[in-house]
CSV table of C-alpha atoms in Angstrom, one decimal:
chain,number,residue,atom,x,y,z
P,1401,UNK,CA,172.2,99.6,227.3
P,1402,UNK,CA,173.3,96.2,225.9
P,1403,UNK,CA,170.8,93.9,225.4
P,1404,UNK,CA,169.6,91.3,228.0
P,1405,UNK,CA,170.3,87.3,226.7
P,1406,UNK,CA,167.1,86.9,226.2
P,1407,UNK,CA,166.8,89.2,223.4
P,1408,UNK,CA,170.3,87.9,222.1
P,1409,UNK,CA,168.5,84.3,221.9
P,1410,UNK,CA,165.5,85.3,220.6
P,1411,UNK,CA,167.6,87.3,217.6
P,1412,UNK,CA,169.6,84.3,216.8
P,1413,UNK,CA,166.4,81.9,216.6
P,1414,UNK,CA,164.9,84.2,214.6
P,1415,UNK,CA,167.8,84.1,212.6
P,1416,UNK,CA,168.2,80.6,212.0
P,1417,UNK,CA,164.4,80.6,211.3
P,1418,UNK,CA,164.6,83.2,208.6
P,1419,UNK,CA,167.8,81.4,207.2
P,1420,UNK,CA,165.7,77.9,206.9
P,1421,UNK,CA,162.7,79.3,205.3
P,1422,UNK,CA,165.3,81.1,202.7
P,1423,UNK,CA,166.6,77.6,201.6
P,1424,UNK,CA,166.9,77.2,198.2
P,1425,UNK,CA,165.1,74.4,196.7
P,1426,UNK,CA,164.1,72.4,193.2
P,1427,UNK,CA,161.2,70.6,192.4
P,1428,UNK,CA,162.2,68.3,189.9
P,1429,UNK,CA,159.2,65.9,188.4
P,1430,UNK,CA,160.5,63.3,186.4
P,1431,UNK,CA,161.1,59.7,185.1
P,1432,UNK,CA,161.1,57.2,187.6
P,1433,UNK,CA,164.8,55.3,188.1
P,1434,UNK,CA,166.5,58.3,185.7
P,1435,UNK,CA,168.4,60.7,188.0
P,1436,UNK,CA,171.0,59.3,190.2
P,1437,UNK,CA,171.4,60.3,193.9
P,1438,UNK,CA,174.6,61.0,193.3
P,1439,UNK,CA,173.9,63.6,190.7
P,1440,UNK,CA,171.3,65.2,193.1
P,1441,UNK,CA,173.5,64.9,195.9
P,1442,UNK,CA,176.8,66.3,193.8
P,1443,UNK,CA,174.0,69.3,192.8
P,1444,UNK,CA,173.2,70.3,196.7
P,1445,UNK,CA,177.3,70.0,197.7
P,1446,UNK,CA,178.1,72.7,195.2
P,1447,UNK,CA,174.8,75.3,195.0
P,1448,UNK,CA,173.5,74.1,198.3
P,1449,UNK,CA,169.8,74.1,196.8
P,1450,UNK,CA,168.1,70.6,197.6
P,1451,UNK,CA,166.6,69.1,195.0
P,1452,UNK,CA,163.0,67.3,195.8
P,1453,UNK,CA,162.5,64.7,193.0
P,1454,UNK,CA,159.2,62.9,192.3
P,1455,UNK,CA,158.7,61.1,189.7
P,1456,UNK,CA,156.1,59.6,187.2
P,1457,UNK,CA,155.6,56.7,185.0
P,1458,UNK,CA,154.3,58.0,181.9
P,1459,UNK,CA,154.0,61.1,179.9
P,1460,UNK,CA,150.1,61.1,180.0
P,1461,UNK,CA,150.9,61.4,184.3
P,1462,UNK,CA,152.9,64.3,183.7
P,1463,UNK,CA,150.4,66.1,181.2
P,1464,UNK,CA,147.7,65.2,183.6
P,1465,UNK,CA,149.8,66.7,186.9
P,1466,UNK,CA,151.1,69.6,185.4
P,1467,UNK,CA,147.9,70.8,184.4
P,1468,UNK,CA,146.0,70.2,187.4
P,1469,UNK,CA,149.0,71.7,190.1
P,1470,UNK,CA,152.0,72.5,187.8
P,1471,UNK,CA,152.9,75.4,190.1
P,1472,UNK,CA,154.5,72.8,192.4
P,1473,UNK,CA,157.3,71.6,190.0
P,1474,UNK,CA,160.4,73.9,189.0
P,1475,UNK,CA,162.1,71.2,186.2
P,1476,UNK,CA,160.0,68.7,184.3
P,1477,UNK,CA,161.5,65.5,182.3
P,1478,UNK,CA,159.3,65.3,179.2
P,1479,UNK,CA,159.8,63.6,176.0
P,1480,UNK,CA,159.5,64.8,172.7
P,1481,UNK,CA,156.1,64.7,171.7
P,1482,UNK,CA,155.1,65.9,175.4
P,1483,UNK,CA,157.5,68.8,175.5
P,1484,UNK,CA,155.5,69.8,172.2
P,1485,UNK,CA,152.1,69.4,173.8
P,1486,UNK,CA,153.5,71.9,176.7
P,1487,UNK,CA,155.1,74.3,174.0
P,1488,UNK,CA,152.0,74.4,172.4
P,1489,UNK,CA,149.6,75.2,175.5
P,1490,UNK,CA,152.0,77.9,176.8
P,1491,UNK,CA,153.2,75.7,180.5
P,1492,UNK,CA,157.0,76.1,179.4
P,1493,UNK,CA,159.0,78.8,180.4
P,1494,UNK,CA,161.9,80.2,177.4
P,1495,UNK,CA,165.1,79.2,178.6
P,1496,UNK,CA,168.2,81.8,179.5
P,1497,UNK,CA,170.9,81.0,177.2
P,1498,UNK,CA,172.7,83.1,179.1
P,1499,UNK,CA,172.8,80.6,181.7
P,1500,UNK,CA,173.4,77.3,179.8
P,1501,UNK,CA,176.5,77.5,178.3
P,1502,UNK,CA,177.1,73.9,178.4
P,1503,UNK,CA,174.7,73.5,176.0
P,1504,UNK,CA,177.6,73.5,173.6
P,1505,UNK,CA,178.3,69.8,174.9
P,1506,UNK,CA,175.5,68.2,173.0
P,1507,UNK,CA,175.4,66.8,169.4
P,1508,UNK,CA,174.9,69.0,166.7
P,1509,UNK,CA,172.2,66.3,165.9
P,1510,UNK,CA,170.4,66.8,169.4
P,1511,UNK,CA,169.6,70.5,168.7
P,1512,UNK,CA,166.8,72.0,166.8
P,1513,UNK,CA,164.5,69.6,166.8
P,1514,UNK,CA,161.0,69.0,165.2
P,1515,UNK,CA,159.5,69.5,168.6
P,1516,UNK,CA,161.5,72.7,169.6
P,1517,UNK,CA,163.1,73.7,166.7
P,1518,UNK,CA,164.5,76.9,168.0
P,1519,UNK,CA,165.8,74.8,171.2
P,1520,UNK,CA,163.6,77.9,173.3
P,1521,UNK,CA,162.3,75.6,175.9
P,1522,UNK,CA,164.0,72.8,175.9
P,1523,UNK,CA,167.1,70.7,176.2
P,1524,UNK,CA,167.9,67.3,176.0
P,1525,UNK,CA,168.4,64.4,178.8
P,1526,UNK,CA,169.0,61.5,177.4
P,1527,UNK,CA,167.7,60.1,174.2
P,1528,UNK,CA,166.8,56.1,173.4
P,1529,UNK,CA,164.4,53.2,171.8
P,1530,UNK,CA,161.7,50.8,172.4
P,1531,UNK,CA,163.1,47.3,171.8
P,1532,UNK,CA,163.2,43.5,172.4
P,1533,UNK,CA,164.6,41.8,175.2
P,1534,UNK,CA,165.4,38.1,174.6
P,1535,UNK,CA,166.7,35.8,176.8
P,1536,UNK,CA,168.7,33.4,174.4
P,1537,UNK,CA,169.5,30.8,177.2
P,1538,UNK,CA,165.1,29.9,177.0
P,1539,UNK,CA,164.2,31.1,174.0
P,1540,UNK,CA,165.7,29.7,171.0
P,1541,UNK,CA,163.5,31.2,168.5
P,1542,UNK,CA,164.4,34.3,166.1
P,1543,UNK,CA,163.1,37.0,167.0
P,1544,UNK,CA,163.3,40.1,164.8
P,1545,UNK,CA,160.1,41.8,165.5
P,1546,UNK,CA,156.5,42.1,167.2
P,1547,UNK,CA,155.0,39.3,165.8
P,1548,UNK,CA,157.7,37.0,166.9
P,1549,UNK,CA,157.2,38.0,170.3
P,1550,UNK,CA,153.5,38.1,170.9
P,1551,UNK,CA,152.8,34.3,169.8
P,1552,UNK,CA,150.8,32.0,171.6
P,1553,UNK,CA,153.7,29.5,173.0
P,1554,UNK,CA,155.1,32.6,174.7
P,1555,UNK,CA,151.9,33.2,176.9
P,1556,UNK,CA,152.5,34.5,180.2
P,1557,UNK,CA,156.4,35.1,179.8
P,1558,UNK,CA,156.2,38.3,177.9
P,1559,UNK,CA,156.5,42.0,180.0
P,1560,UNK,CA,155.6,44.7,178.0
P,1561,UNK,CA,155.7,48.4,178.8
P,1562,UNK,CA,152.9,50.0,180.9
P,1563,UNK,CA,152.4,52.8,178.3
P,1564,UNK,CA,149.5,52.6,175.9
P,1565,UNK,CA,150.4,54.7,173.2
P,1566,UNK,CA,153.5,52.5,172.8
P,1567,UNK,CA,151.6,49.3,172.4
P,1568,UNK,CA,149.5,50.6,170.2
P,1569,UNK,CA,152.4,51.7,168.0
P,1570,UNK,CA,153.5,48.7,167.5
P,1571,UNK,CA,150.2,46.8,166.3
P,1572,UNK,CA,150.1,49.6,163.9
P,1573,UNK,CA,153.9,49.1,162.8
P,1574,UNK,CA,152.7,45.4,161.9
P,1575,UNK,CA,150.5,47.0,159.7
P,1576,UNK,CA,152.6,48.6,158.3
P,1577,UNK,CA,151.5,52.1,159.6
P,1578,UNK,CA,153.3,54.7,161.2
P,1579,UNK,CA,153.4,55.5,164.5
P,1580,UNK,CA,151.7,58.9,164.0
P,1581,UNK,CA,148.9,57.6,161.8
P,1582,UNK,CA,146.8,57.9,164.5
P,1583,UNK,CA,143.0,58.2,163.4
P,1584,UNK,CA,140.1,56.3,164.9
P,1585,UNK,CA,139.8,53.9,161.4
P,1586,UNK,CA,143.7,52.9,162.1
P,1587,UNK,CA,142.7,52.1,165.8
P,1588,UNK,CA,139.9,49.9,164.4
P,1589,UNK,CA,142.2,48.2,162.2
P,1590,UNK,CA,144.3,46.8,164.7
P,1591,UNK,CA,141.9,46.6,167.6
P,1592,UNK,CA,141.9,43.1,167.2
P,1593,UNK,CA,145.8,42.2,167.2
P,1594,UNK,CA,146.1,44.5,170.5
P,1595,UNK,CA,143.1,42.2,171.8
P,1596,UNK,CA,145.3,39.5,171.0
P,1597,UNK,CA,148.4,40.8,172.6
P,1598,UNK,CA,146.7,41.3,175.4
P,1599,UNK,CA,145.8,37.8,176.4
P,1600,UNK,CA,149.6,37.1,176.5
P,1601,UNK,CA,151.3,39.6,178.6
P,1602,UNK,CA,152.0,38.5,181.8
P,1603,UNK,CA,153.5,41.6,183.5
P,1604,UNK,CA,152.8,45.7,182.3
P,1605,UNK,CA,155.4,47.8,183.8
P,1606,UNK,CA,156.9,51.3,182.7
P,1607,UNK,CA,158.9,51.6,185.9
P,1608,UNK,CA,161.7,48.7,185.8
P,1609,UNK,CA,160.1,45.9,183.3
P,1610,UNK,CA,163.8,44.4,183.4
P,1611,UNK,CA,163.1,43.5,187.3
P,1612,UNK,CA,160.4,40.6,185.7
P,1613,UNK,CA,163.5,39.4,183.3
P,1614,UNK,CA,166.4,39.4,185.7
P,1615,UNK,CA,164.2,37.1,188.1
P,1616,UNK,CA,163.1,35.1,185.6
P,1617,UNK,CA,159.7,35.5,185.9
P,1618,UNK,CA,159.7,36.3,181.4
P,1619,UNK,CA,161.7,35.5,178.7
P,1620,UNK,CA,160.9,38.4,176.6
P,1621,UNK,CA,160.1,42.1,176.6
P,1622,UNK,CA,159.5,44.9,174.6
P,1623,UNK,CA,161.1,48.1,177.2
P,1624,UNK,CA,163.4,51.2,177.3
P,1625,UNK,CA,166.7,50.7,175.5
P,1626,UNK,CA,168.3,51.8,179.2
P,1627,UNK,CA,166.1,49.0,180.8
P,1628,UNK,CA,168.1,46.3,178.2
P,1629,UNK,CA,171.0,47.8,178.8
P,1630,UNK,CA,171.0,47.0,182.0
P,1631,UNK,CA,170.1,43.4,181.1
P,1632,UNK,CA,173.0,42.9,178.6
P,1633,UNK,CA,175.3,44.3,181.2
P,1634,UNK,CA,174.3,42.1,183.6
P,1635,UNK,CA,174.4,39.4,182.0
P,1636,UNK,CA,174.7,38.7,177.7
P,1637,UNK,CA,171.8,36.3,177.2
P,1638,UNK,CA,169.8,39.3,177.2
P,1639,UNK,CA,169.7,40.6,173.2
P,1640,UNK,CA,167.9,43.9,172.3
P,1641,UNK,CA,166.9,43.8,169.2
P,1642,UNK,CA,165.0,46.3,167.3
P,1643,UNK,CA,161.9,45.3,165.8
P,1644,UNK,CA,162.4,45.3,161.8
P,1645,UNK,CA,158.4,46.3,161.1
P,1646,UNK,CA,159.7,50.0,163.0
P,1647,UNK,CA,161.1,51.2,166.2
P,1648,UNK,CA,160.3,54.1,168.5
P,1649,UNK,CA,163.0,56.6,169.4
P,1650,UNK,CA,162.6,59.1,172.2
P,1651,UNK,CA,164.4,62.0,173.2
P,1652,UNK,CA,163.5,63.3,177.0
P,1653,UNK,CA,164.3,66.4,177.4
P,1654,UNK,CA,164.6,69.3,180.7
P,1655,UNK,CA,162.0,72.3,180.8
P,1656,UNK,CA,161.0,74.9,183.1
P,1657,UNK,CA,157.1,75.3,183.7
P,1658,UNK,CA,156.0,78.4,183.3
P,1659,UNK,CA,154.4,78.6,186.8
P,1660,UNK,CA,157.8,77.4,187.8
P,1661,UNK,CA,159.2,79.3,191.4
P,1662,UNK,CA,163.0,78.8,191.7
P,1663,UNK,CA,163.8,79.3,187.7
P,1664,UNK,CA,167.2,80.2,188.2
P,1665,UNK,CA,167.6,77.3,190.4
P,1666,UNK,CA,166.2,74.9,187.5
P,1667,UNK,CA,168.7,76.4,185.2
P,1668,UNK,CA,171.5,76.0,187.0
P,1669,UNK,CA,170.5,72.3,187.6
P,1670,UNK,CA,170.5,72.0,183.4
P,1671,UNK,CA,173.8,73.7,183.2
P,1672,UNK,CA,175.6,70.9,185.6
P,1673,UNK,CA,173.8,67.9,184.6
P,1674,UNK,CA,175.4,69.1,180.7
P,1675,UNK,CA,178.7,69.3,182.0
P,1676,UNK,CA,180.6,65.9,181.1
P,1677,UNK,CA,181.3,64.7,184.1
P,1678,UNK,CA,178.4,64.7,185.5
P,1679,UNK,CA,176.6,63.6,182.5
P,1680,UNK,CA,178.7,60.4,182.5
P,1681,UNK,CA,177.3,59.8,186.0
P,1682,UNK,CA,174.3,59.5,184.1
P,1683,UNK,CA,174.8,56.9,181.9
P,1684,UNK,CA,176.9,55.0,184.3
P,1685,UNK,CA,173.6,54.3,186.0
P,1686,UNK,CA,170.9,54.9,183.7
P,1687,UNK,CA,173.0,53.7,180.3
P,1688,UNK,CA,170.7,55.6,177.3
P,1689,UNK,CA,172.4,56.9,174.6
P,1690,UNK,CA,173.7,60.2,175.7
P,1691,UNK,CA,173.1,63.2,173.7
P,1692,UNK,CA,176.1,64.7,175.1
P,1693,UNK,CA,179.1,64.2,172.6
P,1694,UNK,CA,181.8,65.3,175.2
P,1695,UNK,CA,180.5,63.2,178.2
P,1696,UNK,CA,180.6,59.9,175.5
P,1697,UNK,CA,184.2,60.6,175.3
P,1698,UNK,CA,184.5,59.7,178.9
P,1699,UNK,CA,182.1,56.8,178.3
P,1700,UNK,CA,184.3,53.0,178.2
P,1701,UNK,CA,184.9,50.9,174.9
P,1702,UNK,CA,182.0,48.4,176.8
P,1703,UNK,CA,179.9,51.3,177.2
P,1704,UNK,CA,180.2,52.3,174.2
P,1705,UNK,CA,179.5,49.1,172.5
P,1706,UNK,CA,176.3,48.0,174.6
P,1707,UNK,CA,173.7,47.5,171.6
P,1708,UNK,CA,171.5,48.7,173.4
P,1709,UNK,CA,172.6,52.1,174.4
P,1710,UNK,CA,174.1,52.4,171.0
P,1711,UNK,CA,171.8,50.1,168.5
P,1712,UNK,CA,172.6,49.6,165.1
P,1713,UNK,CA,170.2,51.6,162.8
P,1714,UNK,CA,167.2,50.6,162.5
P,1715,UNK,CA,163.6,52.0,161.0
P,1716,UNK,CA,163.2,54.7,164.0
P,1717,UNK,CA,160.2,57.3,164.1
P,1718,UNK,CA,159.9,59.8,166.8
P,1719,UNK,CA,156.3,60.2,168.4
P,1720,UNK,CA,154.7,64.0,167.9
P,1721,UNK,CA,152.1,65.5,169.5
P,1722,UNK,CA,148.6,63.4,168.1
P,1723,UNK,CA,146.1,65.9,170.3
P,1724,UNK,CA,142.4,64.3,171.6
P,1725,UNK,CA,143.0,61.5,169.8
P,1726,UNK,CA,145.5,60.4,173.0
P,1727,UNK,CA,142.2,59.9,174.6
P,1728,UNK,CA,141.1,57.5,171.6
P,1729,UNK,CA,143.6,55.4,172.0
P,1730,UNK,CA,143.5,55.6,176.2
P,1731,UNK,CA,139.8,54.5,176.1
P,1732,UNK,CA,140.6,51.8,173.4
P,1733,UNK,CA,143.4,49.9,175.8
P,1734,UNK,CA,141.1,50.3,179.0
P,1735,UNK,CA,138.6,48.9,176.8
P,1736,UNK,CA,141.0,45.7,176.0
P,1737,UNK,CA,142.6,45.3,179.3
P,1738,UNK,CA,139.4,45.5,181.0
P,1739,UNK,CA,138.3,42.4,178.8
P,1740,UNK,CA,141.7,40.8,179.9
């Protein structure tokens, strides 16, 4: 007996039903303005798995989400120092080799490092520094460091990054203190030059602090290499410098939590953003330096030679993992913003 329409309709809505809850997916958590839609969208063309992104404005966010529902992401963007954190409290996943053989695309100098040095959970995104904006056309004034910027005559025209362990480091590199010297005596010491600082900044923002300089609403900033990059691209009266008392230099990096759902999907996501092509989409939009030595080949002579993707050297320290004394220096700068 063949079977009614009814049943034929029912069977191919059931179908389609089945088929939509099958969809593949990734939950990507990451840096806010850092992955292109075009990457994402390039992504779902080929594998047809739609990636969800959400993203974050510090690494303290991501600690504090992961923890409290990290079952909901698939592929987290953490720098250095977080990524060590993770490691160390068991929420990353070992990456498959197996399935990321474009690893072999990044710098011999991007592998092994001090916060994964067997490269088992991670692999890196894009790398960069904390510097100084400057626009020359207002401020005529050498600046080479933080105590050139944070002066009195520059009141209200300074944007700083919304990201306290960054401001702390550098009152400490005034000190002449490293940036992982962190112990509640140092964060006495130079309580009272952050108090200072404070009183000048007009604008705190992690997201896009080069949005306050492009309108001309500051005339300096200490931000993301990427953010200056942008600047200098836009326009040259923007100079990055890095500060001569020290610079920060970050490396983000891609992991899997280990409460992650659609692993396979994450590392397939890792495997195409490496490839140089895609990369380069990257850094089209989001100009860091690029870890990845093939997809800099593709990269123009102006690309190339924006100081602020590619500084000069200058005295650069990576951040690594300081434990509870995070929450030192967190209650410190509510402390001194609250006072504001």
């Amino acid at each position: 007996m063949k079977p009614s329409r009814f049943l034929l309709a029912a069977g191919l809505l059931l179908g389609t039903a089945a088929a939509l809850s099958a969809k593949e997916e990734l939950n990507l958590f990451a840096w806010s303005e850092y992955v292109p839609q075009k990457v994402l969208d390039g992504f779902k063309q080929e594998t047809g798995i739609e990636v969800n992104y959400e993203t974050y404005a510090s690494n303290e966010e991501l600690l504090s989400k992961l923890l409290a529902g990290g079952a909901a992401y698939d592929l987290v963007q953490p720098s250095d120092y977080a990524a060590e954190v993770m490691i160390k409290q068991g929420l990353l996943a070992p990456l498959d080799p197996a399935l990321l053989p474009n690893r072999k695309n990044l710098g011999a100098q991007f592998r092994h490092l001090p916060h994964d040095p067997d490269d088992r959970y991670t692999v890196p995104y894009m790398t960069g520094t904390v510097g100084i904006v400057v626009n020359t056309d207002v401020v005529k004034d050498p600046i080479r460091g933080f105590r050139d910027v944070f002066q009195p005559k520059f009141k209200d025209r300074i944007v700083v990054l919304n990201d306290n362990r960054e401001i702390v480091t550098w009152a400490l590199y005034t000190r002449g203190i490293s940036a992982n010297a962190i112990s509640k005596e140092n964060l006495e010491q130079i309580r009272p030059v952050v108090a200072d600082w404070i009183k000048l900044i007009k604008v705190f923002d992690s997201d896009s602090p080069k949005t306050a300089l492009l309108n001309g609403d500051v005339d300096l900033g200490v931000v993301w290499s990427g953010e200056a990059a942008i600047l200098w691209r836009e326009n040259r009266k923007f100079k990055y410098v890095l500060a001569e008392e020290g610079a920060h230099q970050f490396i983000d990096v891609l992991a899997i939590p280990v409460a992650a759902k659609h692993k396979e999907a994450a590392h397939k996501f890792i495997n195409y953003i490496l490839r140089p092509e895609v990369s380069k989409l990257i850094s089209d939009e989001f100009p860091y330096t690029n870890p990845n030595v093939e997809a800099r080949k593709l990269l123009s002579p102006e690309q190339l030679a924006n100081p602020a993707s590619y500084p000069s050297e200058g005295k650069l320290e990576t951040f690594h993992d300081i434990g509870k004394l995070a929450a030192d220096i967190d209650r410190l700068m509510t402390d001194l913003k609250s006072g504001r």
